[in-house]
mmCIF file of C-alpha atoms in Angstrom:
data_model
loop_
_atom_site.group_PDB
_atom_site.id
_atom_site.type_symbol
_atom_site.label_atom_id
_atom_site.label_comp_id
_atom_site.label_asym_id
_atom_site.label_seq_id
_atom_site.Cartn_x
_atom_site.Cartn_y
_atom_site.Cartn_z
ATOM 1 C CA CYS A 1 -24.882 5.951 39.440
ATOM 2 C CA ILE A 2 -25.271 2.329 38.298
ATOM 3 C CA ARG A 3 -28.730 2.264 39.892
ATOM 4 C CA THR A 4 -29.684 5.321 37.825
ATOM 5 C CA ILE A 5 -28.576 3.853 34.492
ATOM 6 C CA ASN A 6 -29.950 0.345 35.120
ATOM 7 C CA PRO A 7 -31.978 -0.427 31.950
ATOM 8 C CA ASP A 8 -34.835 -2.097 33.844
ATOM 9 C CA SER A 9 -38.027 -0.556 32.474
ATOM 10 C CA ALA A 10 -39.407 -0.134 36.014
ATOM 11 C CA ASN A 11 -36.426 2.074 36.924
ATOM 12 C CA LEU A 12 -37.907 5.554 37.290
ATOM 13 C CA LEU A 13 -34.444 7.043 37.964
ATOM 14 C CA ASN A 14 -33.256 6.285 34.432
ATOM 15 C CA PRO A 15 -33.645 9.482 32.371
ATOM 16 C CA PHE A 16 -33.817 7.586 29.060
ATOM 17 C CA LYS A 17 -37.338 6.549 28.118
ATOM 18 C CA ARG A 18 -36.873 4.000 25.323
ATOM 19 C CA ASN A 19 -35.759 0.501 26.303
ATOM 20 C CA ASP A 20 -33.294 0.207 23.402
ATOM 21 C CA THR A 21 -31.716 3.547 24.349
ATOM 22 C CA ARG A 22 -31.497 2.469 27.995
ATOM 23 C CA TRP A 23 -29.669 -0.712 27.011
ATOM 24 C CA LYS A 24 -27.259 1.019 24.635
ATOM 25 C CA ASN A 25 -26.400 3.656 27.234
ATOM 26 C CA PHE A 26 -26.055 1.048 29.981
ATOM 27 C CA LEU A 27 -23.640 -0.937 27.808
ATOM 28 C CA VAL A 28 -21.554 2.154 27.074
ATOM 29 C CA PHE A 29 -21.466 3.035 30.787
ATOM 30 C CA MET A 30 -20.461 -0.503 31.812
ATOM 31 C CA LEU A 31 -17.778 -0.703 29.100
ATOM 32 C CA LEU A 32 -16.164 2.483 30.383
ATOM 33 C CA LEU A 33 -16.602 1.596 34.059
ATOM 34 C CA GLU A 34 -15.248 -1.949 33.885
ATOM 35 C CA THR A 35 -12.447 -1.498 31.387
ATOM 36 C CA GLY A 36 -11.334 2.078 31.939
ATOM 37 C CA ILE A 37 -11.203 2.693 28.200
ATOM 38 C CA ARG A 38 -11.865 6.158 26.816
ATOM 39 C CA GLY A 39 -15.239 6.931 25.285
ATOM 40 C CA ALA A 40 -13.718 7.239 21.813
ATOM 41 C CA GLU A 41 -12.203 3.769 22.219
ATOM 42 C CA ALA A 42 -15.618 2.303 23.058
ATOM 43 C CA LEU A 43 -16.990 3.827 19.862
ATOM 44 C CA LEU A 44 -14.304 2.001 17.861
ATOM 45 C CA LEU A 45 -15.284 -1.487 19.082
ATOM 46 C CA PRO A 46 -16.397 -3.780 16.259
ATOM 47 C CA ALA A 47 -19.848 -5.359 16.081
ATOM 48 C CA ILE A 48 -18.382 -8.577 14.705
ATOM 49 C CA ARG A 49 -16.340 -10.351 17.375
ATOM 50 C CA PRO A 50 -16.265 -7.434 19.822
ATOM 51 C CA TYR A 51 -14.539 -9.731 22.298
ATOM 52 C CA HIS A 52 -12.457 -12.901 22.173
ATOM 53 C CA GLN A 53 -12.142 -15.920 24.451
ATOM 54 C CA GLY A 54 -9.388 -18.366 25.145
ATOM 55 C CA VAL A 55 -7.085 -19.905 27.684
ATOM 56 C CA ASP A 56 -4.467 -17.583 29.105
ATOM 57 C CA ARG A 57 -1.144 -19.207 28.254
ATOM 58 C CA PHE A 58 0.426 -17.961 31.484
ATOM 59 C CA THR A 59 -2.323 -18.757 34.018
ATOM 60 C CA GLY A 60 -4.173 -21.556 32.217
ATOM 61 C CA GLU A 61 -7.471 -19.842 33.058
ATOM 62 C CA HIS A 62 -10.322 -19.070 30.680
ATOM 63 C CA THR A 63 -10.114 -15.387 29.710
ATOM 64 C CA ILE A 64 -12.327 -12.981 27.795
ATOM 65 C CA TRP A 65 -10.765 -9.877 26.272
ATOM 66 C CA MET A 66 -11.356 -7.030 23.854
ATOM 67 C CA ASN A 67 -8.849 -5.612 21.404
ATOM 68 C CA ILE A 68 -8.699 -1.843 21.618
ATOM 69 C CA GLN A 69 -7.552 -0.729 18.200
ATOM 70 C CA THR A 70 -8.461 1.374 15.190
ATOM 71 C CA LEU A 71 -10.392 -0.621 12.622
ATOM 72 C CA SER A 72 -8.847 -0.666 9.173
ATOM 73 C CA ASP A 73 -10.449 1.528 6.553
ATOM 74 C CA GLU A 74 -10.530 -1.274 3.960
ATOM 75 C CA GLU A 75 -14.208 -2.035 4.513
ATOM 76 C CA ASP A 76 -15.094 1.613 3.943
ATOM 77 C CA ASP A 77 -12.712 2.129 1.012
ATOM 78 C CA PRO A 78 -14.180 1.229 -2.408
ATOM 79 C CA ASP A 79 -10.647 1.069 -3.854
ATOM 80 C CA ALA A 80 -9.799 -1.693 -1.360
ATOM 81 C CA GLY A 81 -12.851 -3.767 -2.294
ATOM 82 C CA GLY A 82 -15.165 -2.209 0.279
ATOM 83 C CA SER A 83 -18.577 -0.817 -0.501
ATOM 84 C CA GLY A 84 -17.781 2.764 0.478
ATOM 85 C CA LYS A 85 -21.233 2.870 2.102
ATOM 86 C CA ASN A 86 -19.951 3.103 5.662
ATOM 87 C CA LYS A 87 -18.641 6.656 5.638
ATOM 88 C CA HIS A 88 -20.879 7.625 8.560
ATOM 89 C CA ARG A 89 -18.419 9.726 10.513
ATOM 90 C CA SER A 90 -16.619 12.867 9.480
ATOM 91 C CA GLY A 91 -14.804 15.897 10.852
ATOM 92 C CA ARG A 92 -13.904 16.369 14.485
ATOM 93 C CA ASP A 93 -16.573 13.943 15.668
ATOM 94 C CA VAL A 94 -14.580 10.884 14.550
ATOM 95 C CA PRO A 95 -13.385 8.721 17.464
ATOM 96 C CA ALA A 96 -9.761 7.627 17.459
ATOM 97 C CA LEU A 97 -7.162 6.104 19.713
ATOM 98 C CA LYS A 98 -5.186 8.643 21.694
ATOM 99 C CA ASN A 99 -1.968 7.573 19.965
ATOM 100 C CA ALA A 100 -0.434 4.635 18.088
ATOM 101 C CA TYR A 101 0.657 3.035 21.371
ATOM 102 C CA ALA A 102 -2.916 2.894 22.702
ATOM 103 C CA THR A 103 -3.591 -0.415 20.895
ATOM 104 C CA ARG A 104 -3.973 -3.063 23.595
ATOM 105 C CA GLN A 105 -5.971 -5.977 24.950
ATOM 106 C CA ILE A 106 -8.329 -5.482 27.896
ATOM 107 C CA THR A 107 -9.721 -8.363 29.953
ATOM 108 C CA ILE A 108 -13.477 -8.212 30.536
ATOM 109 C CA SER A 109 -15.858 -10.105 32.807
ATOM 110 C CA ARG A 110 -18.351 -12.724 31.659
ATOM 111 C CA GLU A 111 -21.067 -10.357 32.830
ATOM 112 C CA LEU A 112 -19.874 -7.586 30.486
ATOM 113 C CA ALA A 113 -19.581 -10.114 27.642
ATOM 114 C CA SER A 114 -23.213 -11.120 28.319
ATOM 115 C CA TYR A 115 -24.304 -7.452 28.132
ATOM 116 C CA ILE A 116 -22.548 -7.164 24.761
ATOM 117 C CA ASP A 117 -24.250 -10.356 23.545
ATOM 118 C CA TYR A 118 -27.670 -9.103 24.677
ATOM 119 C CA TYR A 119 -27.107 -5.738 22.977
ATOM 120 C CA LEU A 120 -26.121 -7.420 19.704
ATOM 121 C CA ALA A 121 -29.012 -9.895 19.761
ATOM 122 C CA HIS A 122 -31.822 -7.640 20.998
ATOM 123 C CA VAL A 123 -30.934 -3.954 20.881
ATOM 124 C CA ARG A 124 -28.512 -3.007 18.103
ATOM 125 C CA PRO A 125 -30.627 -1.759 15.193
ATOM 126 C CA ALA A 126 -31.112 -4.189 12.321
ATOM 127 C CA ASN A 127 -30.582 -1.306 9.890
ATOM 128 C CA ALA A 128 -27.008 -0.740 11.117
ATOM 129 C CA THR A 129 -24.898 -1.485 8.031
ATOM 130 C CA HIS A 130 -21.529 -0.509 9.496
ATOM 131 C CA ARG A 131 -19.053 -2.499 11.555
ATOM 132 C CA TYR A 132 -19.144 -0.523 14.827
ATOM 133 C CA LEU A 133 -20.713 -2.025 17.944
ATOM 134 C CA ILE A 134 -22.361 1.076 19.399
ATOM 135 C CA CYS A 135 -24.837 2.967 17.241
ATOM 136 C CA ASN A 136 -27.642 5.441 17.328
ATOM 137 C CA ASN A 137 -30.818 3.459 17.968
ATOM 138 C CA ARG A 138 -33.071 5.512 15.706
ATOM 139 C CA ASP A 139 -31.129 5.461 12.435
ATOM 140 C CA GLY A 140 -28.467 2.805 12.998
ATOM 141 C CA VAL A 141 -25.464 5.044 12.296
ATOM 142 C CA PRO A 142 -22.391 4.765 14.542
ATOM 143 C CA LEU A 143 -22.718 6.715 17.769
ATOM 144 C CA SER A 144 -20.752 9.954 17.534
ATOM 145 C CA LEU A 145 -18.539 11.565 20.155
ATOM 146 C CA ARG A 146 -21.219 14.260 20.473
ATOM 147 C CA GLY A 147 -23.841 11.561 21.083
ATOM 148 C CA LEU A 148 -21.618 9.950 23.700
ATOM 149 C CA ARG A 149 -21.177 13.280 25.504
ATOM 150 C CA LYS A 150 -24.956 13.784 25.438
ATOM 151 C CA ILE A 151 -25.503 10.420 27.177
ATOM 152 C CA PHE A 152 -23.275 11.436 30.058
ATOM 153 C CA GLU A 153 -24.686 14.974 30.270
ATOM 154 C CA THR A 154 -28.199 13.549 30.524
ATOM 155 C CA LEU A 155 -27.111 10.965 33.083
ATOM 156 C CA THR A 156 -25.295 13.586 35.166
ATOM 157 C CA ASP A 157 -28.390 15.810 35.167
ATOM 158 C CA ALA A 158 -30.458 12.856 36.460
ATOM 159 C CA LEU A 159 -28.173 12.011 39.387
ATOM 160 C CA PRO A 160 -29.302 13.008 42.879
ATOM 161 C CA LYS A 161 -27.464 15.997 44.379
ATOM 162 C CA GLU A 162 -25.871 13.853 47.110
ATOM 163 C CA VAL A 163 -24.281 11.632 44.453
ATOM 164 C CA LEU A 164 -22.995 14.652 42.508
ATOM 165 C CA ASN A 165 -21.429 15.994 45.710
ATOM 166 C CA ILE A 166 -19.466 12.739 46.108
ATOM 167 C CA LEU A 167 -18.269 12.821 42.511
#
């Protein structure tokens, strides 16, 4: 499965043709695989400081983590000083945490942090004016739950039959 979604342009197994789309989809896949977060939680990750680093006060080791939480609406709310321009999601397609207790911190690897850095520096559209990490590569709007489902439907259709039988 990882071999199929590898964003390398020479990878003929990858069903996504555009390099930016390959990288976005690879990042989404790796986020879910490594952290175990739900797809909707991945869509809530912020583009600014998507992960944090520091020394774990219990182990003394360097740690990288992500906060899984709902972003405040202040940036999107003109009454709270926001521009009101970031109302990109509406209706049932809006990602959310499963419940109020789902807010947590998840440790991530340096490798995943480097994928996030690469995505932000080279892949995330420059026209993305919202605060969410993952977006549609063509128009820069936040990736929707429908768009996320489409990624995995397309990937599933591209997997060899022997892999599907194992899953």
